[in-house]
Coordinates of C-alpha atoms and ligand atoms in Angstrom, one line a residue:
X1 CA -14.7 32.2 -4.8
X2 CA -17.9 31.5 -6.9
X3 CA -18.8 27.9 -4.9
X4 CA -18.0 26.7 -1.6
X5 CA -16.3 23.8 -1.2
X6 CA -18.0 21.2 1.2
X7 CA -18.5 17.5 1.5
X8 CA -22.1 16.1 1.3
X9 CA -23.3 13.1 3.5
X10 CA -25.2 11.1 1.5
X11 CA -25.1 8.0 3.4
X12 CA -28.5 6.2 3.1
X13 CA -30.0 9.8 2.0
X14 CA -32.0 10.0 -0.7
X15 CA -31.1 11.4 -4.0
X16 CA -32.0 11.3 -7.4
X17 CA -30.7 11.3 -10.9
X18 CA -32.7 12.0 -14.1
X19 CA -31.6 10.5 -17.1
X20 CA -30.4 7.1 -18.4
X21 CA -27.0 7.8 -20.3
X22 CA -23.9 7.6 -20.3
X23 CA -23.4 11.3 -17.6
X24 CA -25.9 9.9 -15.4
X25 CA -24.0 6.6 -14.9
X26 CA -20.9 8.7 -13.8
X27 CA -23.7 10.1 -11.4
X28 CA -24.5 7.1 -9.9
X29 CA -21.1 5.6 -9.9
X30 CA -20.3 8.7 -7.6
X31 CA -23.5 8.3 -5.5
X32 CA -23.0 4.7 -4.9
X33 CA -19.7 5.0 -3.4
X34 CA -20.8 7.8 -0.8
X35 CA -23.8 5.5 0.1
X36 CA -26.9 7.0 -1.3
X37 CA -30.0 5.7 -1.6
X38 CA -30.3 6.4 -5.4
X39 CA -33.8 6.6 -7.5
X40 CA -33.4 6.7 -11.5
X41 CA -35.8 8.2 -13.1
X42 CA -35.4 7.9 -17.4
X43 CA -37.8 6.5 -19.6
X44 CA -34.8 4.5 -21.3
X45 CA -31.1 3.6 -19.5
X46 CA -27.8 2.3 -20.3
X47 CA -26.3 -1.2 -19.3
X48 CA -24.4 0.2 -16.4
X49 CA -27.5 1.6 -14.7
X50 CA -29.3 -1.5 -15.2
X51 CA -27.1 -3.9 -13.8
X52 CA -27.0 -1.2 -10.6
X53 CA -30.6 -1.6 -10.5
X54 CA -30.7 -5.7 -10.9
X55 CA -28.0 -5.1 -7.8
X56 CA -30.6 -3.4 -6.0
X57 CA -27.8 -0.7 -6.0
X58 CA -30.6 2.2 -7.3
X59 CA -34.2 2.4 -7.6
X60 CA -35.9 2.8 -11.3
X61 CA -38.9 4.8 -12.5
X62 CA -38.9 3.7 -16.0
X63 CA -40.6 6.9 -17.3
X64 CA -40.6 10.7 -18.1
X65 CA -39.6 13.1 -15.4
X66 CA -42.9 14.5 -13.1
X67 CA -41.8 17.9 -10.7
X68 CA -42.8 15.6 -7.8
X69 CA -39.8 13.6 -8.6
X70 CA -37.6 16.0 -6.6
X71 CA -40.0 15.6 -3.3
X72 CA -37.8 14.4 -0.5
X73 CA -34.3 14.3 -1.9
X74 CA -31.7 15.1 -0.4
X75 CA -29.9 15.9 -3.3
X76 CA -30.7 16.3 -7.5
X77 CA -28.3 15.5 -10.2
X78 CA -30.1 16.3 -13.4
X79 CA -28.0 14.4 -16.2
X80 CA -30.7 14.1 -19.5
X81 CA -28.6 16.3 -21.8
X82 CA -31.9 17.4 -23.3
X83 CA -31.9 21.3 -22.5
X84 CA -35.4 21.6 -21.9
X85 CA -35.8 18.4 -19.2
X86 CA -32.8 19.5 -17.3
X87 CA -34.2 23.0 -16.8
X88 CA -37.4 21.5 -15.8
X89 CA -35.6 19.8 -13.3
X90 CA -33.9 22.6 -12.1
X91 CA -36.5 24.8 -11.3
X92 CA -38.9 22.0 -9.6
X93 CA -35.2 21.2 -7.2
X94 CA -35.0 24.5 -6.9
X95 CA -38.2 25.2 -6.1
X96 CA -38.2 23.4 -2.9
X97 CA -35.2 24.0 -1.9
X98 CA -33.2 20.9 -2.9
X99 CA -29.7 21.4 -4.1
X100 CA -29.1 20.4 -7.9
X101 CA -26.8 19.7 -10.1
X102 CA -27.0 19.5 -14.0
X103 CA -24.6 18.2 -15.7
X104 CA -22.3 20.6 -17.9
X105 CA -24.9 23.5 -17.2
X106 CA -23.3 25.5 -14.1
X107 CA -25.5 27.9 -14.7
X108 CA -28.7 26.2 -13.9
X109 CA -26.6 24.1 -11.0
X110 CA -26.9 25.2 -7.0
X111 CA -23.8 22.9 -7.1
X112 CA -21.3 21.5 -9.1
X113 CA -19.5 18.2 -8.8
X114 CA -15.6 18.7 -8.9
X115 CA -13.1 16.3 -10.4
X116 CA -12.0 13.9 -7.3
X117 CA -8.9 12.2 -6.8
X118 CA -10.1 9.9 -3.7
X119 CA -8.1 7.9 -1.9
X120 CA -10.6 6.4 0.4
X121 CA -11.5 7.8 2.7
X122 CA -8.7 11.0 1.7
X123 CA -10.7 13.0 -1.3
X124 CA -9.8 15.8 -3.1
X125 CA -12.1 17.7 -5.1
X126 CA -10.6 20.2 -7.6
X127 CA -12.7 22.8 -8.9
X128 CA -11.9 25.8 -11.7
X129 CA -15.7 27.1 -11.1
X130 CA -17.1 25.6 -14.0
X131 CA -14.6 27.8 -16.2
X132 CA -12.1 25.3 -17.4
X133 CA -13.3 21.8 -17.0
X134 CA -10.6 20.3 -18.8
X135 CA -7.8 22.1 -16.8
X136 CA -9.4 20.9 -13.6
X137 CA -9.0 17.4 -15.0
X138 CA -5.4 18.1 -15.9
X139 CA -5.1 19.3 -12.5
X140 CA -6.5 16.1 -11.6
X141 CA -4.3 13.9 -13.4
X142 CA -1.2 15.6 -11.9
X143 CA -2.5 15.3 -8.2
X144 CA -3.2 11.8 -9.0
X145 CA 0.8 11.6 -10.3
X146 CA 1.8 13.3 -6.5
X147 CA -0.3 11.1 -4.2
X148 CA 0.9 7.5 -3.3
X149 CA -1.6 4.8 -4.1
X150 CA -1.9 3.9 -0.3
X151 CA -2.7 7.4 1.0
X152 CA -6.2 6.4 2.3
X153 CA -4.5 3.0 4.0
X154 CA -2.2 5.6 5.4
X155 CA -5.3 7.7 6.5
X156 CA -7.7 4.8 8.3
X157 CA -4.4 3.1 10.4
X158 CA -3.7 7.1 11.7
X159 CA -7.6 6.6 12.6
X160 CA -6.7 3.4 14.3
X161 CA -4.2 4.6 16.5
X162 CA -6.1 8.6 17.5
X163 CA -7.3 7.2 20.7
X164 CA -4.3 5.5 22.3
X165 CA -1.9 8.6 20.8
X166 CA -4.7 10.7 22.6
X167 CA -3.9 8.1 26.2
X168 CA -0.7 8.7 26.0
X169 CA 0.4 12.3 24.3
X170 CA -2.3 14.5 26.5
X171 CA -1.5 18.1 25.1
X172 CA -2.7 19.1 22.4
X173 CA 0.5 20.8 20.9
X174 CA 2.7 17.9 22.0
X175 CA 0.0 15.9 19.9
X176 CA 0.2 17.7 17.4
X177 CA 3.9 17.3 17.2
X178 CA 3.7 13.5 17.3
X179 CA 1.5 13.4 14.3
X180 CA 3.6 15.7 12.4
X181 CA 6.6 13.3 13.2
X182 CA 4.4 10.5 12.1
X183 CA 3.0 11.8 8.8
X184 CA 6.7 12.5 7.8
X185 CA 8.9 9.6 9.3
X186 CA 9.1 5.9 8.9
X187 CA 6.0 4.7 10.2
X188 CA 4.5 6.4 7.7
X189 CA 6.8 5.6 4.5
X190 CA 6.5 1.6 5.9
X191 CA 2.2 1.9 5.7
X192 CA 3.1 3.4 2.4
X193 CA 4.8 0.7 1.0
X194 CA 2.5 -1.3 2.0
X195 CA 4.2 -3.2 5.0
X196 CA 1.5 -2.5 7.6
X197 CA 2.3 -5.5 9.9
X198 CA 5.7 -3.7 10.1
X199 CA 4.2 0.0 10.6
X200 CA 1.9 -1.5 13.7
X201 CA 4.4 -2.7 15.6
X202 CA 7.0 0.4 15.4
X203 CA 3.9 2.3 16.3
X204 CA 3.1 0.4 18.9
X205 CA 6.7 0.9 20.4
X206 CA 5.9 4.7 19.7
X207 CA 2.7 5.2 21.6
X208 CA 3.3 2.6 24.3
X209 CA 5.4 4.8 26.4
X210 CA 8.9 6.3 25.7
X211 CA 8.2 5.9 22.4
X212 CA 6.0 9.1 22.1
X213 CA 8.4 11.8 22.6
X214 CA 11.5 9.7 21.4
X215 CA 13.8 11.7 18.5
X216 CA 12.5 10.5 15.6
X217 CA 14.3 8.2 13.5
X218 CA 15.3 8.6 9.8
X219 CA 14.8 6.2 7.3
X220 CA 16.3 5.0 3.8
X221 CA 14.6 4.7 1.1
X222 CA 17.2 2.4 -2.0
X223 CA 15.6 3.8 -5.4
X224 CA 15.7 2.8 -8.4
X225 CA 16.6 5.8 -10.7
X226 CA 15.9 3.9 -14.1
X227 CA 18.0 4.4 -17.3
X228 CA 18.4 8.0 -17.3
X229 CA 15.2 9.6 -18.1
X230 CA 13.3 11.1 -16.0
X231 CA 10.0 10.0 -17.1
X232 CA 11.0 6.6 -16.6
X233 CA 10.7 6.9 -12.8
X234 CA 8.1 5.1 -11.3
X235 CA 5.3 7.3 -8.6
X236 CA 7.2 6.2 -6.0
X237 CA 10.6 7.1 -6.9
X238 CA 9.6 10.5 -7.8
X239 CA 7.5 11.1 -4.4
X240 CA 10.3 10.1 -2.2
X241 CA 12.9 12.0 -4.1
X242 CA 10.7 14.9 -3.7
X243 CA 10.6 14.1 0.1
X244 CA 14.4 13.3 1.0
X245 CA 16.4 15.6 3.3
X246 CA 19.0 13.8 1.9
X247 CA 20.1 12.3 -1.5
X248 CA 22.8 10.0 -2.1
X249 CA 23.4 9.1 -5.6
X250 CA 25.9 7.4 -8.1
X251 CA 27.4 8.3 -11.3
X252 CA 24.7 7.2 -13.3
X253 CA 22.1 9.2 -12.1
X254 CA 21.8 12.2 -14.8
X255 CA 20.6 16.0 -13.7
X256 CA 17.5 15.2 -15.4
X257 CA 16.5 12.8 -12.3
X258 CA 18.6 15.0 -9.5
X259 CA 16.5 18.3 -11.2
X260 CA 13.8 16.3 -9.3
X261 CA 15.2 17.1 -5.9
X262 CA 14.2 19.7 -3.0
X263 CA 16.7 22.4 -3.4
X264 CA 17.1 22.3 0.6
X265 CA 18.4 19.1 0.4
X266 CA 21.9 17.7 1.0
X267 CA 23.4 15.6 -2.2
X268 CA 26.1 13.8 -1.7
X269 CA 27.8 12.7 -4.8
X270 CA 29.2 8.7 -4.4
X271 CA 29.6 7.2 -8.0
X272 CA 33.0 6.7 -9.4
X273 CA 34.5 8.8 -11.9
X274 CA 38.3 8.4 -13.7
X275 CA 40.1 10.6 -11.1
X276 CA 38.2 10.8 -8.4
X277 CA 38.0 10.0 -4.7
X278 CA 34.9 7.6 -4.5
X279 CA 33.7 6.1 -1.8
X280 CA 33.9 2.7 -1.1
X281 CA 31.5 0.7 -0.1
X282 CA 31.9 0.4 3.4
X283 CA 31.6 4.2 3.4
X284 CA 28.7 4.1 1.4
X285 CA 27.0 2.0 4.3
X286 CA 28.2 3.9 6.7
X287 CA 27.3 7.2 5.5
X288 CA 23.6 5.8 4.4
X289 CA 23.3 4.2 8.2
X290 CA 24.4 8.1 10.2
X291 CA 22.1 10.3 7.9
X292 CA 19.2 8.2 8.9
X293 CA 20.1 7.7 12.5
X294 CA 20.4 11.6 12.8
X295 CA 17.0 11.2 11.8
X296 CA 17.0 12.5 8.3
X297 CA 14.8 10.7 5.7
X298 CA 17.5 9.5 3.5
X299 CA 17.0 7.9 -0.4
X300 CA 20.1 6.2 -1.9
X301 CA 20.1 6.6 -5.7
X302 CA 20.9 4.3 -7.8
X303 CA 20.8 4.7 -11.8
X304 CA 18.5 1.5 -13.7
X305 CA 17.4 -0.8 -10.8
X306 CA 19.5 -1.2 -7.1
X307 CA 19.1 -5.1 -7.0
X308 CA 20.4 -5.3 -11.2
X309 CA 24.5 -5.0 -10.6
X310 CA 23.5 -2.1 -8.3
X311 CA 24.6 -3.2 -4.7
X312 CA 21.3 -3.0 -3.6
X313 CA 21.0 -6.2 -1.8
X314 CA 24.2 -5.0 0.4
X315 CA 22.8 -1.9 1.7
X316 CA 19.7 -3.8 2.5
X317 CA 21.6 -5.9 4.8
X318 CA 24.3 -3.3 6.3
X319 CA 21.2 -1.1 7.0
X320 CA 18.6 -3.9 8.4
X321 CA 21.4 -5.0 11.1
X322 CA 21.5 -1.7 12.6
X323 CA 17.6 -1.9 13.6
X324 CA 17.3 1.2 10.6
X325 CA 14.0 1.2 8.1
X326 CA 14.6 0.2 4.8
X327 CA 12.1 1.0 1.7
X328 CA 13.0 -0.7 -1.4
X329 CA 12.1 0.7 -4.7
X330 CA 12.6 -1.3 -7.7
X331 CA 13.4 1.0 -11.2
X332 CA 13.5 0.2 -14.9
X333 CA 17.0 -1.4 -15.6
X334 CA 19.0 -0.6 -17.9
X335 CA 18.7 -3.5 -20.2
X336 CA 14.2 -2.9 -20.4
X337 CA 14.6 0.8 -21.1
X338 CA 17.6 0.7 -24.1
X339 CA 15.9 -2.7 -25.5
X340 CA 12.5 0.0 -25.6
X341 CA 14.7 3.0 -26.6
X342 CA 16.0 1.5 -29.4
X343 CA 12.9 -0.7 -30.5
X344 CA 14.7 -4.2 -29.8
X345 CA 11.8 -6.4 -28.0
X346 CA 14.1 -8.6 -25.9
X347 CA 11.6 -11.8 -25.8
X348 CA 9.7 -12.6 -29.1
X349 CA 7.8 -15.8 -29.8
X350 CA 10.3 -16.5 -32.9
X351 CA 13.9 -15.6 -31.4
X352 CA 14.0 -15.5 -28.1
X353 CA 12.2 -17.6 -25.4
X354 CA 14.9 -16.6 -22.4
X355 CA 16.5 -13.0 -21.4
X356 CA 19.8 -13.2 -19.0
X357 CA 21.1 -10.4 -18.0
X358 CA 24.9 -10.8 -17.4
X359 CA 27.9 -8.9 -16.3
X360 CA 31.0 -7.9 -18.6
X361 CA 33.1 -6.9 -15.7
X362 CA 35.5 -9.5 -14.5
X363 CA 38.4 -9.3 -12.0
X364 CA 41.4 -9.5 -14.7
X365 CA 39.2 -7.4 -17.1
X366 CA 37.8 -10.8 -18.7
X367 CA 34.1 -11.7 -17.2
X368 CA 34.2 -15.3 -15.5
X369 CA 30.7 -16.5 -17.4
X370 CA 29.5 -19.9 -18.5
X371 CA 30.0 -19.3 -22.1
X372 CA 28.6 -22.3 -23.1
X373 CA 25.0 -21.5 -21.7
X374 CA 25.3 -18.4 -22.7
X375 CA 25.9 -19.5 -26.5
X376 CA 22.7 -20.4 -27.2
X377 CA 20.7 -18.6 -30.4
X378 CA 17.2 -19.1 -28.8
X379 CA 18.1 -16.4 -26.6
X380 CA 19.2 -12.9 -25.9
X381 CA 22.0 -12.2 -24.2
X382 CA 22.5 -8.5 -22.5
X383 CA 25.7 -7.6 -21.3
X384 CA 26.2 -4.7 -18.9
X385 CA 29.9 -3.1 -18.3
X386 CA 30.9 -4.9 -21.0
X387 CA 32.4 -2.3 -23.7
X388 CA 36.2 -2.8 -22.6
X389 CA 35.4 -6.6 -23.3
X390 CA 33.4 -6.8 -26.0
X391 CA 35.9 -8.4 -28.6
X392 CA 36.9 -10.8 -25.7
X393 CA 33.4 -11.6 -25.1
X394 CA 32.4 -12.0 -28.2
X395 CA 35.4 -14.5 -29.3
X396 CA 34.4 -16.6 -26.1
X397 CA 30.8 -16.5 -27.5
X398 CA 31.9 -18.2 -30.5
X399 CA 34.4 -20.2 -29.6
X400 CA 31.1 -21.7 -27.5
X401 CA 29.1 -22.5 -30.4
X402 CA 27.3 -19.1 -30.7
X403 CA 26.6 -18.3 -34.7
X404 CA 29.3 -15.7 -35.7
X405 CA 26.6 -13.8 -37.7
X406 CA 24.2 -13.5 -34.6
X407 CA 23.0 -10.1 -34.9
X408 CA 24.2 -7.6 -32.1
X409 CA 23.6 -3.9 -30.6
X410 CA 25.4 -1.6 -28.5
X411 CA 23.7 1.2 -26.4
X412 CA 25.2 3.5 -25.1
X413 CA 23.1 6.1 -23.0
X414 CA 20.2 4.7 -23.4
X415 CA 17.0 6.8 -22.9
X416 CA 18.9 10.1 -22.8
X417 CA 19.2 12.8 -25.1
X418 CA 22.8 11.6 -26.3
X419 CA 21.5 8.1 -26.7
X420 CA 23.7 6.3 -29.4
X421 CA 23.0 2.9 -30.6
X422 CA 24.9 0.7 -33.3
X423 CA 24.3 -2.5 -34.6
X424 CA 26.1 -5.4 -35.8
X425 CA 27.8 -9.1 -36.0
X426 CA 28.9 -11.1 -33.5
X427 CA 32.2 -11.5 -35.1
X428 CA 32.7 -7.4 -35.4
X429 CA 31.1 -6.5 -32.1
X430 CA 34.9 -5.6 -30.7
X431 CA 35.3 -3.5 -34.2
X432 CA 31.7 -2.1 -34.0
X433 CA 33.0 -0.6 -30.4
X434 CA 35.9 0.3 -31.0
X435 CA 35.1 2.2 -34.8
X436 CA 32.0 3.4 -32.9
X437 CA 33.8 4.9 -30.1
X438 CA 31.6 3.8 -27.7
X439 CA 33.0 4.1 -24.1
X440 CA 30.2 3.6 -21.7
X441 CA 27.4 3.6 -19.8
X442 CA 26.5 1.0 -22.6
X443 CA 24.8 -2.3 -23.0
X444 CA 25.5 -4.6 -25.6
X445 CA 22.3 -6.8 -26.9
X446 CA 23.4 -10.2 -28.8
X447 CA 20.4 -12.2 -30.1
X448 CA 18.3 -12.5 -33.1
X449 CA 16.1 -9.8 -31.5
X450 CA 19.0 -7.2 -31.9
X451 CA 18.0 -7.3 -35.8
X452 CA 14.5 -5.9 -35.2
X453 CA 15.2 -2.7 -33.7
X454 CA 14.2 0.2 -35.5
X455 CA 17.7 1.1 -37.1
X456 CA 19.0 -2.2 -37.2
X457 CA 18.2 -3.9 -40.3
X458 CA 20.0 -2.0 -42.8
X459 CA 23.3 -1.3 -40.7
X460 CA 23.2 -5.2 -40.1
X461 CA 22.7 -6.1 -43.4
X462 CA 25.2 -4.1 -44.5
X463 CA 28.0 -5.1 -42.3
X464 CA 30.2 -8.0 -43.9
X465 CA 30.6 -10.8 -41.2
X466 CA 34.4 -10.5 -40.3
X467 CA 37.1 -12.5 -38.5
X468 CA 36.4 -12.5 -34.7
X469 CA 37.9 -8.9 -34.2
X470 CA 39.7 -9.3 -30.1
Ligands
LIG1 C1 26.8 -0.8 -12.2 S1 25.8 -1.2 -13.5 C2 24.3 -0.6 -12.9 C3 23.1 -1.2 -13.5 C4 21.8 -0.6 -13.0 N1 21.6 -1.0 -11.6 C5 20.6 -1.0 -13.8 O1 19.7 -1.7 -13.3 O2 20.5 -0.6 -15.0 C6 26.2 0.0 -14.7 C7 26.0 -0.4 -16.1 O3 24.7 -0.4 -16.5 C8 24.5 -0.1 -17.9 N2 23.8 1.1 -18.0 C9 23.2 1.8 -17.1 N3 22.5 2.9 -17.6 C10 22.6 2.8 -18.9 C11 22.2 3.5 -20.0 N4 21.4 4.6 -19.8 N5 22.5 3.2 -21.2 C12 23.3 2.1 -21.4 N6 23.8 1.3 -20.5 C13 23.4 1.7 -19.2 C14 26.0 0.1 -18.4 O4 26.4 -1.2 -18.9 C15 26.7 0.5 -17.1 O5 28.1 0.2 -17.3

């Protein structure tokens, strides 16, 4: 190891920062935040260090750097980028004995300044020794990815809580035992999401009494899986899939998303495919509601977003009536990622001033939609489950008033590798499926917007407008 890591105080310690640029802001926007009293010294500075000294924020000595500068600091970030200054102000540091720093010169530095991912008052600093700056901000970047937003809200209400936890848990082990439980259970995951009020009462239940050395309880988390691809998860999707002990997923989840998973942990499989037993819904609840009260950390799966023709809203309720922890996590649907996938904006100033997002899945095949507000050419119209219908729903389109010409797309795996779009009329969309092939998981787009996607125009200008094809 060529540096030891350690944190500074530098809470109303001195320390100063030569130079006025651009590095020795980044200076001083560090040293503000870990309260230091900060003196400036630079014959000329930027904007952003002279609005922190109009603040009163930092101290200026409008001129050149003197070796007396360094008398009494606690701490010297040298920052000029003019090689002979910042050696100057290197050896007067180091000359009594006052930790510096220059920037991008290790080798004139006692100390170097790591990237930090901070989460207030969690910080990380990441350090390659000054050999590959630019990897230790790609290291950075990826922590950032890992750590949820509220990890330093997480920190200060564990803080809140030490001394009554210490009342009431009095070993040490059996302490550490509780916090272990607490870092990984529902508590947690509810502070997290940012439901504190929530968090501070179950943790008052906890540490009041029989609370403490109670089984912990599981949790559920409903995500969002978005369209397919990976990427499209959100932070929060991705942390607590990493997390789960167990994962309970549809059909439309791909293995892109499920790659994503702990290897130890249980999948369970529930979507419904042409031949096979699926579970029902009730079984879906019930299985959701005994993982978590075994006290496994469970997240339910769902492809697109759960509260978009996903069911969502009935786990919710099954789940909240048996006292059990819900997290909701909301995902790109299906109808945002395609529309992007393809180049179709689904709102534009000129087409489009309303989106509805409507289901092509009836009881008797044939959707039970009002047709007649859906007919309208001012806005777009996205179907979901509607490939076996399309002819039907496009005849009852028209018979409504809706322009046979209006252009139209269909989807079908949006976002994924096998991602197959084709575009047409109104009046062919049942032919368009059909000739296409196109059997599903697909989205149909009907709307003037449909005509701007990237491949659109010549297919659509191409295609005669035909006889409503049911
Ligand atoms: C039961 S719904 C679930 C919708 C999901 N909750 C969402 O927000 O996207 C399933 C339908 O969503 C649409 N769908 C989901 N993922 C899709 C994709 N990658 N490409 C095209 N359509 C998709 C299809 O219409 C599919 O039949």
């Amino acid at each position: 190891m060529n540096y030891l890591p350690a944190f500074f105080d530098l809470k109303e310690r001195p320390a100063l920062i030569v130079g006025g640029g651009e590095a020795a802001a980044r200076r001083l926007r560090l040293l503000r935040k870990a309260g230091a009293k900060v003196t400036v010294v630079a014959p000329r500075i930027g904007d952003e260090i002279a609005a922190a000294v109009a603040e009163g924020a930092a101290t200026l000595r409008q001129r050149g750097f003197v070796s007396g500068d360094v008398n009494g600091q606690t701490a010297v970030f040298a920052a000029t980028g003019l090689a002979d200054v910042d050696a100057r102000v290197a050896e007067a540091a180091r000359a009594v004995g006052v930790p510096v720093n220059v920037a991008d010169r290790a080798e004139l530095s006692s100390f170097i300044v790591p990237a930090i991912v901070e989460r207030d008052p969690v910080v990380i600093g990441i350090s390659t020794g000054g050999a590959a700056p630019v990897l230790a901000s790609r290291l950075r970047e990826a922590i950032e990815r890992l750590l949820p937003a509220r990890l330093g809200r997480l920190a200060d209400f564990a803080d809140t809580f030490r001394t009554a936890v210490k009342a009431t848990v009095p070993s040490a082990t059996s302490r550490l035992r509780f916090w272990d439980r607490f870092f990984d259970g529902p508590v947690a995951d509810q502070v997290l999401a940012g439901n504190e009020t929530g968090a501070r009462e179950r943790m008052l239940t906890l540490v009041n009494g029989r609370g403490a050395n109670e089984p912990s309880r599981g949790g559920v988390a409903i995500v969002g899986a978005g369209p397919g691809d990976p990427d499209l998860l959100t932070l929060r999707a991705l942390r607590l899939i990493q997390r789960a002990d167990v994962v309970i997923h549809d059909k439309l989840v791909g293995p892109g998303v499920l790659d994503l998973v702990r290897r130890d942990a249980e999948r369970i499989y529930v979507g419904k495919s042409k031949g096979d037993h699926s579970k029902s819904q009730d079984e879906i609840n019930a299985l959701l509601a005994a993982r978590a009260l075994a006290g496994r950390r469970v997240v339910r799966l769902k492809g697109g977003d759960p509260f978009i023709f996903g069911r969502g809203g009935e786990e919710v309720e099954y789940l909240r009536r048996r006292g059990i922890a819900v997290e909701l996590v909301p995902g790109i649907t299906a109808a945002l990622g395609c529309a992007a996938a393809v180049g179709i904006p689904l709102t534009h100033r000129d087409h489009a001033q309303a989106v509805t997002l409507a289901t092509g899945q009836g009881k008797d095949g044939e959707p039970e939609l009002d047709w007649a507000t859906l007919a309208q050419l001012n806005q777009t119209l996205v179907i979901y489950m509607g490939v076996g219908a399309a002819g039907r729903i496009a005849a009852r389109l028209i018979e409504h008033g809706l322009e046979p010409a209006t252009p139209v797309a269909v989807i079908e795996n949006g976002t994924l590798p096998n991602q197959k779009a084709v575009y047409g009329r109104l009046s062919g969309l049942g032919w368009l499926v059909r000739r296409s092939g196109i059997a599903g998981p697909a989205l149909i787009v009907i709307g003037r917007v449909a005509a701007l996607a990237d491949a659109a125009t010549p297919a659509i200008a191409h295609e005669p407008v035909r006889a409503v094809a049911v």
